[in-house]
Amino acid sequence: MKLRLMRNATLKLEIQGRIVLIDPFFAPKGSRPSFTGRAPNPLVELPATPEEILDGVELVVVSHLHADHFDPVAQSLVPKYLPLICRPGDEHQIRSYGFNDVMALAKAIDWNGIRLQRREGSHGLGPVVQKMGPVMGFSIAAKGEPTVYWAGDTVLYPPVETTIRDTRPEIIIIHACGARWDGDLIVMDAAEAVATCRLAPDATVIATHMESLDHATVSRGELRRHATAQGISPEQLLIPQDGETLQLISRRD
């Protein structure tokens, strides 16, 4: 398995020779509004052109419809014939963009030997959840490949903890930039990233969704320093740079 972080939550995953694109966000640097007044978003350019990112893609997964996960540029550039898996409730909106092979991930979908299962997520806790709206995470499994849990835009809360304990994923992908909305935490921060590592000491945890948006409060360097101070090794917690490719190997029979 190969996983390439493009920017923010956008990942290009190669699994069993198939290429899956997750949460395409193609907006040029500074072309979207600021969330906090600090700077227009996104804060950085993509490490490759959208055309290069789309090369070879056979399946698209969109976890929710926030613009930093499926923006108007991506909506226009992603080929409309590609199969697209989304959160239940988003399929009608996505079809309105012209996509004609849209599948809502209600429970599980099997696609060319790859199984995707929906997982619960909460884009914050308390009243902010109504502002953020529903999201989803998902698990990915295929024969001979490491099992992956993509937690998505969620804080660490009991359903996420239960998924980790019950499914024992080999790879856990988290959004760990500590983004806040009106002061409320809406994705994991450094403390929750460390707690995730401790929940799954045998898993590799990959922190993404960092240094791309102006409502983030945790940088890559800050996350690494906090994790090291808490005894989490760089071998367990990976913090890839934009454009970096990780080779992931299953350690299970």
Coordinates of C-alpha atoms in Angstrom, one line a residue:
M1 CA 0.0 0.0 0.0
K2 CA 1.1 3.5 -0.8
L3 CA -0.4 6.6 0.7
R4 CA 0.5 10.1 -0.6
L5 CA -0.6 13.1 1.3
M6 CA -1.4 15.9 -1.1
R7 CA -2.6 18.7 1.2
N8 CA -5.0 19.0 4.1
A9 CA -7.2 15.8 4.0
T10 CA -6.5 15.0 0.4
L11 CA -4.9 11.6 0.1
K12 CA -4.0 9.4 -2.9
L13 CA -4.2 5.8 -1.7
E14 CA -2.8 2.9 -3.8
I15 CA -4.3 -0.4 -2.6
Q16 CA -4.1 -3.7 -4.4
G17 CA -3.0 -1.8 -7.5
R18 CA -6.1 0.4 -7.4
I19 CA -5.9 4.2 -6.8
V20 CA -8.4 5.9 -4.5
L21 CA -8.6 9.6 -4.1
I22 CA -9.9 10.9 -0.7
D23 CA -11.4 14.3 -0.1
P24 CA -10.1 16.3 -3.1
F25 CA -9.4 19.9 -2.3
F26 CA -7.8 21.6 -5.3
A27 CA -8.3 25.3 -4.6
P28 CA -5.2 27.5 -5.3
K29 CA -3.4 29.1 -2.4
G30 CA -5.3 32.0 -1.0
S31 CA -8.4 31.6 -3.3
R32 CA -10.8 30.7 -0.5
P33 CA -12.1 32.9 2.4
S34 CA -10.4 33.1 5.8
F35 CA -12.0 31.3 8.7
T36 CA -10.4 33.5 11.4
G37 CA -9.2 36.6 9.7
R38 CA -5.6 35.5 9.8
A39 CA -5.2 34.7 6.0
P40 CA -7.1 33.5 3.0
N41 CA -7.3 29.8 2.6
P42 CA -5.6 27.5 1.7
L43 CA -2.4 28.6 3.2
V44 CA -0.2 26.6 0.8
E45 CA -0.2 25.4 -2.8
L46 CA -0.8 21.8 -3.8
P47 CA 2.5 19.9 -4.3
A48 CA 1.3 18.7 -7.7
T49 CA -1.2 19.9 -10.3
P50 CA -4.8 18.6 -10.0
E51 CA -4.2 16.8 -13.3
E52 CA -1.2 15.0 -11.8
I53 CA -3.2 14.1 -8.7
L54 CA -6.0 12.7 -10.7
D55 CA -3.7 10.6 -12.9
G56 CA -4.7 7.0 -12.5
V57 CA -7.5 7.6 -10.0
E58 CA -10.3 4.9 -10.2
L59 CA -12.4 5.7 -7.1
V60 CA -13.2 8.9 -5.2
V61 CA -14.3 9.1 -1.6
V62 CA -15.8 12.4 -0.2
S63 CA -16.3 12.3 3.6
H64 CA -18.5 15.4 3.7
L65 CA -19.2 18.6 1.8
H66 CA -17.1 21.2 3.5
A67 CA -15.2 23.2 1.0
D68 CA -11.8 22.1 2.3
H69 CA -12.8 18.5 1.5
F70 CA -14.6 18.8 -1.8
D71 CA -14.2 22.3 -3.2
P72 CA -15.6 23.9 -6.4
V73 CA -12.4 23.3 -8.3
A74 CA -12.4 19.6 -7.5
Q75 CA -16.1 19.4 -8.3
S76 CA -15.3 20.7 -11.8
L77 CA -12.1 18.8 -12.4
V78 CA -12.7 15.3 -11.0
P79 CA -14.0 13.3 -14.0
K80 CA -17.8 12.8 -13.7
Y81 CA -17.7 9.2 -14.8
L82 CA -15.5 8.1 -11.8
P83 CA -17.4 6.2 -9.1
L84 CA -17.7 8.3 -6.0
I85 CA -18.5 7.2 -2.5
C86 CA -20.0 9.7 0.0
R87 CA -21.7 10.1 3.3
P88 CA -25.4 9.2 3.3
G89 CA -27.3 12.4 2.7
D90 CA -24.7 14.0 0.4
E91 CA -25.4 11.9 -2.7
H92 CA -28.1 14.2 -4.1
Q93 CA -25.9 17.3 -3.9
I94 CA -23.0 15.5 -5.5
R95 CA -25.2 14.3 -8.3
S96 CA -26.2 17.9 -8.9
Y97 CA -22.5 18.6 -9.7
G98 CA -22.8 16.2 -12.6
F99 CA -21.5 13.0 -11.1
N100 CA -23.4 10.0 -12.3
D101 CA -22.0 7.0 -10.3
V102 CA -22.5 8.1 -6.7
M103 CA -22.8 5.6 -3.9
A104 CA -23.8 6.5 -0.3
L105 CA -21.7 4.6 2.3
A106 CA -24.6 3.5 4.6
K107 CA -22.8 0.5 6.1
A108 CA -20.3 -1.1 3.8
I109 CA -19.4 -1.2 0.1
D110 CA -17.2 -3.8 -1.7
W111 CA -15.4 -2.4 -4.7
N112 CA -12.9 -4.5 -6.7
G113 CA -11.8 -6.5 -3.7
I114 CA -11.6 -3.5 -1.5
R115 CA -14.1 -3.2 1.4
L116 CA -15.1 0.2 2.8
Q117 CA -17.1 0.5 6.0
R118 CA -18.6 3.7 7.4
R119 CA -17.5 4.8 10.8
E120 CA -19.0 7.4 13.1
G121 CA -17.4 10.8 13.6
S122 CA -18.2 14.1 15.4
H123 CA -16.9 17.4 14.0
G124 CA -16.6 18.7 17.6
L125 CA -18.7 18.3 20.7
G126 CA -21.7 20.2 21.9
P127 CA -23.5 23.0 20.0
V128 CA -20.7 23.4 17.5
V129 CA -21.7 20.0 15.9
Q130 CA -24.9 21.6 14.6
K131 CA -22.8 24.3 12.9
M132 CA -20.3 21.8 11.4
G133 CA -22.9 19.3 10.3
P134 CA -22.6 15.5 9.9
V135 CA -19.3 13.8 8.8
M136 CA -18.1 10.2 8.5
G137 CA -15.0 8.2 8.8
F138 CA -14.4 4.8 7.2
S139 CA -12.3 1.7 7.4
I140 CA -10.6 0.2 4.3
A141 CA -9.6 -3.5 4.0
A142 CA -8.2 -5.6 1.2
K143 CA -6.5 -9.0 1.2
G144 CA -2.8 -8.7 1.9
E145 CA -2.9 -5.0 2.7
P146 CA -2.8 -3.3 6.1
T147 CA -6.1 -2.4 7.6
V148 CA -6.8 1.3 7.6
Y149 CA -9.1 3.4 9.7
W150 CA -9.5 6.9 8.3
A151 CA -11.0 8.8 11.2
G152 CA -11.7 12.0 9.2
D153 CA -12.9 15.4 10.6
T154 CA -13.7 14.2 14.1
V155 CA -12.5 14.8 17.7
L156 CA -11.6 11.8 19.8
Y157 CA -14.8 10.7 21.5
P158 CA -16.3 7.3 22.5
P159 CA -17.4 6.0 19.1
V160 CA -13.9 6.7 17.7
E161 CA -12.3 5.0 20.7
T162 CA -14.7 2.0 20.2
T163 CA -13.8 1.7 16.5
I164 CA -10.1 1.6 17.4
R165 CA -10.6 -1.0 20.1
D166 CA -13.0 -3.2 18.2
T167 CA -11.4 -3.2 14.8
R168 CA -7.7 -3.0 15.8
P169 CA -6.6 -1.2 12.6
E170 CA -2.9 -1.4 11.6
I171 CA -3.1 2.2 10.2
I172 CA -5.0 5.1 11.8
I173 CA -5.2 8.3 9.8
I174 CA -6.3 11.3 11.9
H175 CA -6.8 15.1 11.4
A176 CA -4.7 16.6 14.1
C177 CA -4.3 20.3 13.4
G178 CA -6.4 21.3 16.4
A179 CA -8.8 23.4 14.2
R180 CA -11.3 25.5 16.2
W181 CA -14.6 27.1 15.4
D182 CA -15.8 29.9 17.7
G183 CA -13.3 28.6 20.2
D184 CA -14.5 25.0 20.1
L185 CA -12.2 22.1 19.0
I186 CA -13.6 20.5 15.8
V187 CA -10.8 18.0 15.0
M188 CA -8.1 16.4 17.0
D189 CA -5.3 18.4 18.6
A190 CA -1.9 17.3 19.9
A191 CA -3.3 15.8 23.1
E192 CA -5.9 13.8 21.3
A193 CA -3.3 12.6 18.8
V194 CA -1.2 11.3 21.6
A195 CA -4.3 9.7 23.2
T196 CA -5.0 7.9 19.9
C197 CA -1.5 6.5 19.9
R198 CA -1.9 5.2 23.4
L199 CA -5.3 3.6 22.5
A200 CA -3.6 1.7 19.7
P201 CA 0.1 1.1 20.7
D202 CA 0.6 -1.5 17.9
A203 CA -0.8 0.7 15.2
T204 CA 0.9 3.3 13.0
V205 CA -0.9 6.7 13.4
I206 CA -0.6 9.2 10.6
A207 CA -1.4 12.8 11.3
T208 CA -2.8 14.8 8.4
H209 CA -4.9 18.0 7.8
M210 CA -2.1 20.2 9.0
E211 CA -0.7 23.6 8.1
S212 CA -3.3 24.2 5.4
L213 CA -6.0 26.3 6.9
D214 CA -6.0 29.4 9.1
H215 CA -8.2 28.0 11.9
A216 CA -5.6 25.4 12.8
T217 CA -3.9 25.7 16.1
V218 CA -1.3 22.9 16.0
S219 CA 1.6 22.8 13.5
R220 CA 3.6 19.7 12.5
G221 CA 6.5 20.8 14.6
E222 CA 4.3 21.4 17.7
L223 CA 2.7 18.1 17.3
R224 CA 6.0 16.3 17.1
R225 CA 7.4 18.1 20.1
H226 CA 4.3 17.3 22.2
A227 CA 4.3 13.7 21.1
T228 CA 8.0 13.2 21.9
A229 CA 7.5 14.8 25.3
Q230 CA 4.7 12.3 26.0
G231 CA 6.8 9.4 25.0
I232 CA 5.3 8.7 21.5
S233 CA 8.0 7.6 19.0
P234 CA 8.4 9.0 15.5
E235 CA 8.0 5.4 14.3
Q236 CA 4.5 5.2 15.7
L237 CA 3.3 8.7 14.9
L238 CA 4.0 9.7 11.3
I239 CA 3.5 13.4 10.3
P240 CA 4.0 13.5 6.5
Q241 CA 4.7 16.7 4.6
D242 CA 2.5 17.7 1.7
G243 CA 3.5 15.6 -1.3
E244 CA 5.2 12.9 0.8
T245 CA 4.5 9.2 0.0
L246 CA 4.4 6.5 2.7
Q247 CA 4.9 2.8 2.1
L248 CA 2.6 0.8 4.4
I249 CA 3.0 -2.9 4.9
S250 CA 0.7 -5.3 6.7
R251 CA 2.3 -7.0 9.7
R252 CA -0.4 -9.6 10.0
D253 CA -0.8 -12.9 8.3

